[in-house]
Short mmCIF file of C-alpha atoms in Angstrom, two decimals:
data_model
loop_
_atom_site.label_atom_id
_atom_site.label_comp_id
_atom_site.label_asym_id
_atom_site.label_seq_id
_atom_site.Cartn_x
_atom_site.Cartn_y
_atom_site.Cartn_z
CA UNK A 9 -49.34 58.74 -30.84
CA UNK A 10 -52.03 60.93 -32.48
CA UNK A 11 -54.80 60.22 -29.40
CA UNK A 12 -54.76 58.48 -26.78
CA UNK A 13 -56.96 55.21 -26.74
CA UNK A 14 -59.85 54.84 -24.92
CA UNK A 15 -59.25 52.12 -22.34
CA UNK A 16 -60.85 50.24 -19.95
CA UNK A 17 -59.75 49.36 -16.51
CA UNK A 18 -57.68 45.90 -17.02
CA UNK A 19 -57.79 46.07 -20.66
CA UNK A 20 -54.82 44.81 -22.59
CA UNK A 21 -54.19 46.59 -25.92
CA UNK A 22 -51.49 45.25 -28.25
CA UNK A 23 -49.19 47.43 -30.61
CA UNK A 24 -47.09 46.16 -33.30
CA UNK A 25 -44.08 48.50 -34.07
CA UNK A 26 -42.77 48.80 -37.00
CA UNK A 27 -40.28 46.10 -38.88
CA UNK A 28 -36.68 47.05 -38.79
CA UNK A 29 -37.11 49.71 -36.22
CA UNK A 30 -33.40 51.29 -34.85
CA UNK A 31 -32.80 50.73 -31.78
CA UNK A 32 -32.02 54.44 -31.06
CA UNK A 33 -35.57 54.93 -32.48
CA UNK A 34 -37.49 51.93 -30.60
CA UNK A 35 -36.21 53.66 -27.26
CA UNK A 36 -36.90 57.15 -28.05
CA UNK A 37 -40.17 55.92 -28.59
CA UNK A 38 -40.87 53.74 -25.75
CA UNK A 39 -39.47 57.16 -24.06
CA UNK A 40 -42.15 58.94 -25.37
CA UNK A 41 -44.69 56.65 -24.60
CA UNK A 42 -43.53 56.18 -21.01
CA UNK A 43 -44.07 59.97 -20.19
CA UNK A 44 -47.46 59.81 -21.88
CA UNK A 45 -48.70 56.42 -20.55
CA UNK A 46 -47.42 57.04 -16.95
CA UNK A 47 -49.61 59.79 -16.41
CA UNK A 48 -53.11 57.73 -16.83
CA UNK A 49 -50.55 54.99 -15.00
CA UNK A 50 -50.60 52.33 -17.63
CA UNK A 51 -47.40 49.45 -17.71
CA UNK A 52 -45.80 48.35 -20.51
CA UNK A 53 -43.96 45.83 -21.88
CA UNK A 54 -41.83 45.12 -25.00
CA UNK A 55 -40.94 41.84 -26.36
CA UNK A 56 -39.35 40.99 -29.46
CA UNK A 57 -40.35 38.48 -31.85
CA UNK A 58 -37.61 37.22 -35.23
CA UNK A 59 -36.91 39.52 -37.83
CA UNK A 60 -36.62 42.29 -35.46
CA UNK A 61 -40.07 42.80 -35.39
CA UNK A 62 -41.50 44.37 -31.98
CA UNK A 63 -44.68 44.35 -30.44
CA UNK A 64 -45.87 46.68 -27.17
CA UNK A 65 -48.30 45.34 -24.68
CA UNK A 66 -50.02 48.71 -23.21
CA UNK A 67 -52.22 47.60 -20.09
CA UNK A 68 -54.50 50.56 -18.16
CA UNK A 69 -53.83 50.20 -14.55
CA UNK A 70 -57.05 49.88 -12.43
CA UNK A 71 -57.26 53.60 -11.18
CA UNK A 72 -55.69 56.43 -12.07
CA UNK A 73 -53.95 57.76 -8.69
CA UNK A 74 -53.40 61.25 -7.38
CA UNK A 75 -49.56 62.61 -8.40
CA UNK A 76 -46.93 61.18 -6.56
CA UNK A 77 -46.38 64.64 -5.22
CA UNK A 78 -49.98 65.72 -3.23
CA UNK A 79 -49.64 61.86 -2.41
CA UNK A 80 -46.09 62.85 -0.49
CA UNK A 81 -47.35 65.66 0.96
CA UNK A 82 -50.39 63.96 3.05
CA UNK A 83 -48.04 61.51 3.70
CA UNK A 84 -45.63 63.88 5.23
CA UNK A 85 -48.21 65.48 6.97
CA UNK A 86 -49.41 62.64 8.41
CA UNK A 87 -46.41 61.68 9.59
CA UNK A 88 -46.21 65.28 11.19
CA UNK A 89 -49.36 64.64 13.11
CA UNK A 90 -48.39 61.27 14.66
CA UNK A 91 -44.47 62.54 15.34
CA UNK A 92 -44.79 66.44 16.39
CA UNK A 93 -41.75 68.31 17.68
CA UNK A 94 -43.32 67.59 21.50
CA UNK A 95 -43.16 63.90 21.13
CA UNK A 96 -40.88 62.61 23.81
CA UNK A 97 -38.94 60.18 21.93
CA UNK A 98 -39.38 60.69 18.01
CA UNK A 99 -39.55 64.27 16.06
CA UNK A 100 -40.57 65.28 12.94
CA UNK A 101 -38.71 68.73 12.63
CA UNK A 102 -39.30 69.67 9.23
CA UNK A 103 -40.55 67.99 6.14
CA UNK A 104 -41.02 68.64 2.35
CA UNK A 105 -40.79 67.11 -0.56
CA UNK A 106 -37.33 67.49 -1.01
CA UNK A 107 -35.73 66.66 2.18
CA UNK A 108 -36.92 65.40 6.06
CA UNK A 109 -35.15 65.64 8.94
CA UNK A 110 -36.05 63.60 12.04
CA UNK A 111 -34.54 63.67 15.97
CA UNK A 112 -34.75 60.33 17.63
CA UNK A 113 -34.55 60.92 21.77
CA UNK A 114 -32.30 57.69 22.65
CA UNK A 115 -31.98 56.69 26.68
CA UNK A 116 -28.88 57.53 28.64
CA UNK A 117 -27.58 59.64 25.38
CA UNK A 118 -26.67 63.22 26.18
CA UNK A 119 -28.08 64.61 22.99
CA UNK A 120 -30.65 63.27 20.32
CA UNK A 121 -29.27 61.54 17.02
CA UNK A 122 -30.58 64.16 14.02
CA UNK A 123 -31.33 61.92 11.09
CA UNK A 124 -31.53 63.95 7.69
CA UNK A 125 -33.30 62.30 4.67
CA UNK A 126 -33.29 63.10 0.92
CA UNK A 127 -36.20 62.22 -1.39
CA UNK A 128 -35.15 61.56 -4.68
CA UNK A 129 -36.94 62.91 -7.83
CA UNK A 130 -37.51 58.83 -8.50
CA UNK A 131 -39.47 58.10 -4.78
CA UNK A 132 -40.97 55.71 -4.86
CA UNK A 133 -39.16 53.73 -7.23
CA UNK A 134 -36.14 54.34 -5.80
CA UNK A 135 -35.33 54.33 -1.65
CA UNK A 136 -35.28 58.11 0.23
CA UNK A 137 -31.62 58.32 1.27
CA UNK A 138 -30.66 58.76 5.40
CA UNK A 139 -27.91 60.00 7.16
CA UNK A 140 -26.88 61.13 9.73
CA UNK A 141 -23.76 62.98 11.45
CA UNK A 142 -23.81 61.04 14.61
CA UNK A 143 -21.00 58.49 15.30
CA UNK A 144 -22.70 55.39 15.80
CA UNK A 145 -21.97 52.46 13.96
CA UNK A 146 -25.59 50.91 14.70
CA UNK A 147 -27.49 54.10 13.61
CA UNK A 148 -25.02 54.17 10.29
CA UNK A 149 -25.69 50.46 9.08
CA UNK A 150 -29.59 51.18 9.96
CA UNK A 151 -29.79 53.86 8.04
CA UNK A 152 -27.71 52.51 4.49
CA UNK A 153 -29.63 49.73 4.88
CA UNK A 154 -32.97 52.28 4.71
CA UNK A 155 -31.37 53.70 1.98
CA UNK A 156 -30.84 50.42 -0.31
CA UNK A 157 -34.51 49.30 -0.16
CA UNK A 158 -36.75 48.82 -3.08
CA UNK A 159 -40.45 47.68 -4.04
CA UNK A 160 -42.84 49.04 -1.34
CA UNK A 161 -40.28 49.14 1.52
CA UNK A 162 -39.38 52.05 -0.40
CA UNK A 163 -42.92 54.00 0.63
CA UNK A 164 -41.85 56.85 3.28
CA UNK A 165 -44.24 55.26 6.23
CA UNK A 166 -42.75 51.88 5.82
CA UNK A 167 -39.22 53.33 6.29
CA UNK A 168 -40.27 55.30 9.71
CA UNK A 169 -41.88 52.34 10.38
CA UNK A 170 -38.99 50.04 10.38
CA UNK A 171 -36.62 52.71 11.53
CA UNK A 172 -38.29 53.46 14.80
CA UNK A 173 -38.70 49.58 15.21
CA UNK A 174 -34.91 48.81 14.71
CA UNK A 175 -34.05 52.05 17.28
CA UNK A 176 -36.63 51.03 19.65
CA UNK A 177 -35.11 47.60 19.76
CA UNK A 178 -31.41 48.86 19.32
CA UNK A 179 -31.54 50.89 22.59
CA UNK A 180 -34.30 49.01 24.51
CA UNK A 181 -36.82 51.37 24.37
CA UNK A 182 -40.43 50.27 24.09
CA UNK A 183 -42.18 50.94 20.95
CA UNK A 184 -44.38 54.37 21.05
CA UNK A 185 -48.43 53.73 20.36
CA UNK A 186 -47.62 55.51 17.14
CA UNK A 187 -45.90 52.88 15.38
CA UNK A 188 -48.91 50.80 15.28
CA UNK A 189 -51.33 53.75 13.97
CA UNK A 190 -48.75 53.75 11.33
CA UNK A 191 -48.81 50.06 10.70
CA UNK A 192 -52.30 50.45 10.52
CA UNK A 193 -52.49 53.21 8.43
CA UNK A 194 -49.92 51.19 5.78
CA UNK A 195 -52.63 48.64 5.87
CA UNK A 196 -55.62 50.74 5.64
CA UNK A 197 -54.15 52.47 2.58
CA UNK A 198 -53.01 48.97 0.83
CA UNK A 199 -56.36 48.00 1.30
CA UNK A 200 -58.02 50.99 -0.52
CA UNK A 201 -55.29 51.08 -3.04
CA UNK A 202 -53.62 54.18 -2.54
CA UNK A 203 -50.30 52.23 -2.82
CA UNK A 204 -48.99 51.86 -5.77
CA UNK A 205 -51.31 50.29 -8.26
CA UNK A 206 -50.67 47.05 -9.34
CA UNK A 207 -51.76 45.68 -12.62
CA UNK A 208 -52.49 42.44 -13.26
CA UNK A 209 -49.43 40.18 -15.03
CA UNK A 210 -49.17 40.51 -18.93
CA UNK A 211 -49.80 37.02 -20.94
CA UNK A 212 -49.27 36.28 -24.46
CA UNK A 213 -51.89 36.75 -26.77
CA UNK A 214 -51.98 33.34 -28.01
CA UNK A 215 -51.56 33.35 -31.55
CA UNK A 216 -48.80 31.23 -31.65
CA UNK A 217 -47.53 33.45 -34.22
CA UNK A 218 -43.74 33.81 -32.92
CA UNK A 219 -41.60 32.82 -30.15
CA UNK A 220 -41.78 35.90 -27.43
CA UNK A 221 -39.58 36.51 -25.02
CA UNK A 222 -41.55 39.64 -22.97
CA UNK A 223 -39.08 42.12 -20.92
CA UNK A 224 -41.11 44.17 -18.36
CA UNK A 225 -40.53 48.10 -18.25
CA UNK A 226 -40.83 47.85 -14.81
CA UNK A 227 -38.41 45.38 -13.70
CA UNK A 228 -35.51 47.59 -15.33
CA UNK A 229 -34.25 50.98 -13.87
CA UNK A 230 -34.81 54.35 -16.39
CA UNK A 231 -30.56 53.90 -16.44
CA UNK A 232 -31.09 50.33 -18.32
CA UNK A 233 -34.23 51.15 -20.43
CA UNK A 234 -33.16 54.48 -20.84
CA UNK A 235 -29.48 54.29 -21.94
CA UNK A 236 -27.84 56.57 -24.42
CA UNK A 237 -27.98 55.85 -27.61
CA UNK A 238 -24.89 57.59 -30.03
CA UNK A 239 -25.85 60.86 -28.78
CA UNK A 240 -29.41 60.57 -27.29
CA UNK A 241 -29.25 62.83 -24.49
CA UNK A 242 -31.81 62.02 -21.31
CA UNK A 243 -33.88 64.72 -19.80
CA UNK A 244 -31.91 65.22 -16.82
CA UNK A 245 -28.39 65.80 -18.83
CA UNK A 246 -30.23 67.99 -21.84
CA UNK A 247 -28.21 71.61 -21.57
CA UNK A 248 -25.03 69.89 -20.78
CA UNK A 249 -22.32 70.52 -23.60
CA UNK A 250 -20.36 67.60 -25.01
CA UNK A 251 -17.32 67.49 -22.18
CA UNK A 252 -19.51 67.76 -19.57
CA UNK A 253 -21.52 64.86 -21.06
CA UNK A 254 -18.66 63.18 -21.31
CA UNK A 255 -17.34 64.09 -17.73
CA UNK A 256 -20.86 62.43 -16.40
CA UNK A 257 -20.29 59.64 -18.19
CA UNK A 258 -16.67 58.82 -16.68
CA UNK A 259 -17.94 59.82 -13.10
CA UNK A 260 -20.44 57.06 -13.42
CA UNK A 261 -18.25 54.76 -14.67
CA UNK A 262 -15.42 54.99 -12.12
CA UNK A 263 -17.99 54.96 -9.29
CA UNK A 264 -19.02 52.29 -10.74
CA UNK A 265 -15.84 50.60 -10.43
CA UNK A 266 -14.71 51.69 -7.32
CA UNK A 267 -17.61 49.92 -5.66
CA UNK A 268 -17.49 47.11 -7.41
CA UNK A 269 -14.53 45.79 -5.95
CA UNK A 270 -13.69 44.06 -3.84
CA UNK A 271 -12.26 46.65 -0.82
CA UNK A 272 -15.31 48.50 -2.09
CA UNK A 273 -17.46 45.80 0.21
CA UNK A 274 -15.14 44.80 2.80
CA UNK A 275 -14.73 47.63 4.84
CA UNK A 276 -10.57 47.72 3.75
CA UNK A 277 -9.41 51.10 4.16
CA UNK A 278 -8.63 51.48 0.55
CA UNK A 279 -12.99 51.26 0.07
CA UNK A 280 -14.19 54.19 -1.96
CA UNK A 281 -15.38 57.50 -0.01
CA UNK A 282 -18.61 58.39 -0.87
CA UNK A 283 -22.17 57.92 0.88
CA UNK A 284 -25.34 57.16 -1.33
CA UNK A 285 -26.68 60.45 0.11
CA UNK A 286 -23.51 62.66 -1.15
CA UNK A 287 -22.98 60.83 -4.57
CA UNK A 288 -26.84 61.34 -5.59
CA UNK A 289 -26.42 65.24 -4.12
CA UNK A 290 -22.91 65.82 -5.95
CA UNK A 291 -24.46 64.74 -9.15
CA UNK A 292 -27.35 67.11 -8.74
CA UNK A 293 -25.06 69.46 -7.98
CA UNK A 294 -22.60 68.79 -11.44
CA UNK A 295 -25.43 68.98 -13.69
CA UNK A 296 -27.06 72.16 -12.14
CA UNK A 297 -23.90 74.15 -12.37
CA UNK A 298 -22.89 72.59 -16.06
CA UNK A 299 -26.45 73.76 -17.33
CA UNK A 300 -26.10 77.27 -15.21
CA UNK A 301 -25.20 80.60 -17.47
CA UNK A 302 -22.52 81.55 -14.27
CA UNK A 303 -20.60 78.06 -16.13
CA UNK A 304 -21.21 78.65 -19.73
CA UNK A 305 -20.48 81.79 -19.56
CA UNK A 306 -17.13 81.67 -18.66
CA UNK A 307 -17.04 83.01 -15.17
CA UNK A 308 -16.19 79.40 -13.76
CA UNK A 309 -15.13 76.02 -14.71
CA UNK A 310 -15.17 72.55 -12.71
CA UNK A 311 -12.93 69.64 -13.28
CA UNK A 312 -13.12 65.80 -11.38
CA UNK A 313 -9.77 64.97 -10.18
CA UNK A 314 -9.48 61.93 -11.45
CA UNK A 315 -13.00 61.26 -12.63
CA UNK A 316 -13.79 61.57 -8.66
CA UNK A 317 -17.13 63.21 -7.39
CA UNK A 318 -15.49 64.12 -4.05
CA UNK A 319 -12.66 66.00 -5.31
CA UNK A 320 -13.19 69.10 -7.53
CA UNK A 321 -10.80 71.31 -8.95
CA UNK A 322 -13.05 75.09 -9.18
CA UNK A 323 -11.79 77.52 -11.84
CA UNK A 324 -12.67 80.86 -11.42
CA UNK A 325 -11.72 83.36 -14.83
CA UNK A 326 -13.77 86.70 -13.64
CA UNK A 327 -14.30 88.90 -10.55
CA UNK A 328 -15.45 92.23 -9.89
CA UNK A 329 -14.03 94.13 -12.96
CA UNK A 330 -13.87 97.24 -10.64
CA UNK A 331 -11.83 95.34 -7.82
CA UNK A 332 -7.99 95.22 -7.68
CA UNK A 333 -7.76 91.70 -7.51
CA UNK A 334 -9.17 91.69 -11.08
CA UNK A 335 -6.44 94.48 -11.98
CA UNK A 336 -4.17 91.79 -10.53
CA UNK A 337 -6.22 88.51 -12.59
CA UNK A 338 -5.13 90.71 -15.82
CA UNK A 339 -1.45 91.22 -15.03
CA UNK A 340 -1.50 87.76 -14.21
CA UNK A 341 -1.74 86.30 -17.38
CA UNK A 342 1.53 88.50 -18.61
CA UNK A 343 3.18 88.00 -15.79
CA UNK A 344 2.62 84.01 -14.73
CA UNK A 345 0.90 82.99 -17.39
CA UNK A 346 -1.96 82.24 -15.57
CA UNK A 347 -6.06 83.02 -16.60
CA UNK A 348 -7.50 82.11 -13.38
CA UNK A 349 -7.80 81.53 -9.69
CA UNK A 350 -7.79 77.65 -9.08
CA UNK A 351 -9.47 76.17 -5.92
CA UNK A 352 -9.53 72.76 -4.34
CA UNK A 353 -13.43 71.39 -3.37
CA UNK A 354 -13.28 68.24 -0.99
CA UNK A 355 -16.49 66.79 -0.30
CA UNK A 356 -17.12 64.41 2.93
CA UNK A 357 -19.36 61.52 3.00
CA UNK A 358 -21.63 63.53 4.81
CA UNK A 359 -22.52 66.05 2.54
CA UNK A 360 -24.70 68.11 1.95
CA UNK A 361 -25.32 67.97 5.45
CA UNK A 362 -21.83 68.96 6.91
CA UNK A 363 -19.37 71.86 4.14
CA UNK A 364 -16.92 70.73 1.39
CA UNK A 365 -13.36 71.55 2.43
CA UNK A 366 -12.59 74.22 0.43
CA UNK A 367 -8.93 75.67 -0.35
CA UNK A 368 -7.08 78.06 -2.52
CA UNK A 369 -4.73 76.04 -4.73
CA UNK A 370 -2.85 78.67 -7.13
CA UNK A 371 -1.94 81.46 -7.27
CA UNK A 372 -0.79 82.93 -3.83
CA UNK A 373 -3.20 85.22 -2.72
CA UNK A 374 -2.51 87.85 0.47
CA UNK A 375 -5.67 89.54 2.06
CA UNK A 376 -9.33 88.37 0.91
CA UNK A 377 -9.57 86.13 4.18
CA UNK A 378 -7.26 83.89 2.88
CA UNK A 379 -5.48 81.90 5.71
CA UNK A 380 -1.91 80.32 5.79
CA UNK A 381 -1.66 77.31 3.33
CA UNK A 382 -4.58 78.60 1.58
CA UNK A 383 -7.89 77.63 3.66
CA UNK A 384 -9.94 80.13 3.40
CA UNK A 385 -12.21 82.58 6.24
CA UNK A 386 -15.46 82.17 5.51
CA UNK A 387 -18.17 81.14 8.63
CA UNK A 388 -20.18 79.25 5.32
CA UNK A 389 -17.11 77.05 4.90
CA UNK A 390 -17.46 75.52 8.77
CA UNK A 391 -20.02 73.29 10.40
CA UNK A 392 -21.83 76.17 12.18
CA UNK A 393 -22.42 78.58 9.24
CA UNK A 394 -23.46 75.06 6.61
CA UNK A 395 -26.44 75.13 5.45
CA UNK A 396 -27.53 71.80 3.27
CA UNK A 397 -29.88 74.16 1.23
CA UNK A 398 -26.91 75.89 -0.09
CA UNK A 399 -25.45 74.87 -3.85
CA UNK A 400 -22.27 74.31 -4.76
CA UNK A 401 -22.79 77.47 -7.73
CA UNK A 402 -24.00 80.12 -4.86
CA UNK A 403 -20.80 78.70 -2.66
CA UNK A 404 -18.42 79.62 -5.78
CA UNK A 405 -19.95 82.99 -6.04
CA UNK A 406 -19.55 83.78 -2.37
CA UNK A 407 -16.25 83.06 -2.56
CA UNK A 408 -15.53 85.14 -5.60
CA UNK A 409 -17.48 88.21 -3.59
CA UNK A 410 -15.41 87.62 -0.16
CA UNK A 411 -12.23 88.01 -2.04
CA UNK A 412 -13.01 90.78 -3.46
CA UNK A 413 -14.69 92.45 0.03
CA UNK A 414 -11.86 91.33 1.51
CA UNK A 415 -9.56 93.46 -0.76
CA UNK A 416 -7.69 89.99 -1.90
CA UNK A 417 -4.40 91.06 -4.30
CA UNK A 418 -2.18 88.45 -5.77
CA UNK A 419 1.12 87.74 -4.69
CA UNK A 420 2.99 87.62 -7.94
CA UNK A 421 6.32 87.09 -6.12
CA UNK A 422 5.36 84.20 -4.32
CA UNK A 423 5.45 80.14 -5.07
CA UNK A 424 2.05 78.58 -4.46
CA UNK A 425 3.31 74.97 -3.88
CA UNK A 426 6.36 76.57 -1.10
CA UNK A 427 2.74 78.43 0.59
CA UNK A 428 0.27 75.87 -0.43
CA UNK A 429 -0.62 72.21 0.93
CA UNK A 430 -3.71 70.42 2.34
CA UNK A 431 -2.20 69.49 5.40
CA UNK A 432 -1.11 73.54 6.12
CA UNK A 433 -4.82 74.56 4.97
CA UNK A 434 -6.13 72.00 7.45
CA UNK A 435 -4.13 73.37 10.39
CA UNK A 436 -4.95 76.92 9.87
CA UNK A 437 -8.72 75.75 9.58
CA UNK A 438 -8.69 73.92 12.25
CA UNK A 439 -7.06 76.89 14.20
CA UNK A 440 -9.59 79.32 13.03
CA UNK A 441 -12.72 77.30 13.95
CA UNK A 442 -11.23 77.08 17.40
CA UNK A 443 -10.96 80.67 17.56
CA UNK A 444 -14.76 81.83 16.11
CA UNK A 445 -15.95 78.68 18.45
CA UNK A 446 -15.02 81.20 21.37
CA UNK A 447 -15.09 84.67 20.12
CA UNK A 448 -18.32 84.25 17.67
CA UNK A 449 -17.73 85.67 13.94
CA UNK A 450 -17.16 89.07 13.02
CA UNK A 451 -19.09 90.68 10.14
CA UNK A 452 -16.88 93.67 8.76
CA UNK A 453 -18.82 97.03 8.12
CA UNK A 454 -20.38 97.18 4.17
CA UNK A 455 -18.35 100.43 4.05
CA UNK A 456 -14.83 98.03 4.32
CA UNK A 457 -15.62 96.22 1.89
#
């Protein structure tokens, strides 16, 4: 696209692509043009007319806005200012760009509800994504219904908005002053534009020429304008070999399925795990560690038992070349025929907010704070020590290092399925939170380890 056009505010210009144009080209282009359009804030719109022939409507937007980003921020800080950690009923506790987390104060409740929320790297276009840990079948329904949103009840004040509204009513408390300086605040900014900017609709051009049939950019999601094309790779998935391009590609598909069934919607008990929050976190998560040097260089694999995002099977090849348990990883392969230490990764719907359940699958392993049926000892692994900052790649690692500290050796004698099972990993988990609960966690001296 050489330059950029000059354009006025309103003005309508008219491109006619190329006859015969691929389809895996037309979309690589319209990608291109996307990423350099958005940033003045310009729509588009495609239509096709016979013979394959394409034309783009480009139309300037009547501002050009501050980035979504420094507009966040004074939002969150606004919100800060009308819900500080000393307001009685609703707290702001800590905000960024990334991730809020809110206390609501509800009557004749022994503690507050703690209501995390994740902003997608698509807010506004798509919803910020609640939960919370609380069991409370009102709070849970208010908050996936916060979370499946769109248009501007996706804009972070009218979601606090509504969600202290639908508390206030839910536990018959009255309304604080606040919610209608936010109200007005929504409406003050509407009326100055600093929402976000709407053009005005896109007509034909009148020359009769062909029969159009226009398809607005905006009315699709990136996943349906977007979609790959042979092997088109999108921004988000580029550094991802082949298999783990395909992996993605299965994950979506049998989420996709799951939910679309029908125990998926009618709360059945054989409905799909999974919260919006976890699944958009998980794949984050996948495609971090796939594009990570720790994964392509060999020190760790990950596998979706089958094709689920809640269940991981964790590979790990390498340890500490000077520990014994590595001395042990090389006999191994003689001896069992066996390359690496294989872990189970359960994720719950509440993640990244509460740990995955993690557990040593194969081979037997005695020492390295590895409990009966293979749970292992590790204060990270339990509610207390979980941190939703921490990745799945820097969990992996710890592990690797607390086997090692923890002088780990394998049993080569030993049948992992006669000392292995979930429900013998649970129980000894179980057992050892109840003990730390009382006694506190004991770090052992660098020098033991």
């Amino acid at each position: 696209m050489g330059g950029q056009p000059s354009m006025t505010s309103g003005q309508l210009l008219v491109v006619n692509l190329p006859i015969y144009l691929p389809g895996s080209k037309l979309r690589h282009t319209l990608s291109i043009l996307h990423h350099t359009l958005s940033v003045g804030h310009h729509t588009l719109s495609i239509v096709r007319t016979r013979c394959y022939r394409y034309r783009l409507y480009i139309r300037q937007c009547k501002r050009t806005p501050r980035t979504m980003a420094q507009k966040l921020k004074e939002h969150l800080k606004k919100l800060e200012s009308f819900f500080p950690r000393s307001h009685p009923l609703y707290q702001i506790l800590s905000a960024n760009t990334d991730e809020l987390h809110v206390r609501f104060h509800a009557p004749n409740h022994s503690k507050p509800f703690d209501i995390h929320c994740n902003l997608p790297d698509t807010y506004p276009r798509s919803a910020p994504l609640w939960s919370s840990d609380e069991d409370n079948a009102s709070l849970t329904g208010l908050l996936e219904f916060l979370s499946s949103t769109s248009g501007a009840k996706n804009h972070i004040f009218n979601q606090v908005t509504e969600m202290l509204t639908s508390l206030c009513s839910l536990f018959g408390v009255e309304q604080p002053a606040e919610v209608e300086l936010l109200k007005a605040t929504i409406e003050s900014e509407q009326a100055e534009g600093d929402a976000e900017p709407e053009c005005e609709s896109l007509e034909s051009d009148g020359d009769g020429e062909d029969d159009d049939y226009p398809m607005e950019m905006n009315d699709l999601s990136s996943q349906q304008i977007f979609a790959p094309i042979e092997k088109d790779i999108s921004a988000e998935d580029e550094g991802i070999d082949e298999q783990g391009q395909a992996a993605l590609e299965r994950v979506k598909k049998a989420n996709l399925e799951r939910y679309s069934t029908p125990a998926a919607t009618s709360g059945q008990a054989s409905a799909p795990q999974g919260s919006v929050t976890a699944s958009d976190r998980l794949m984050k998560e996948l495609r971090h560690i796939w594009k990570s040097d720790n994964h392509k260089n060999g020190l760790f694999s990950v596998e979706l038992m089958n094709d689920n995002l809640y269940e991981w099977n964790v590979k790990l090849f390498k340890v500490d070349p000077d520990s014994q348990l590595h001395n042990d990883m090389v006999q191994m392969q003689t001896k069992i025929k066996l390359n690496h230490l294989s872990f189970s990764f359960k994720f719950p719907d509440t993640f990244p907010f509460s740990p995955p359940f993690v557990r040593v699958i194969n081979p037997v392993i005695s020492g390295g704070y590895v409990l009966t049926g293979g749970a292992i000892c590790m204060e990270l692994l339990t509610k207390q020590g979980w941190s939703s900052a921490y990745s799945i790649e820097a969990v992996i690692l710890q592990i690797s290092a607390t086997l090692v500290k923890g002088r780990a050796r394998i049993n080569f004698t030993a049948q992992a399925n006669a000392q292995y099972s979930q429900a013998r990993a649970e129980e000894s988990y179980r057992h050892l939170v109840r003990i730390h609960e009382k006694g506190g966690w004991f770090t052992p001296p660098k020098g033991d380890g």
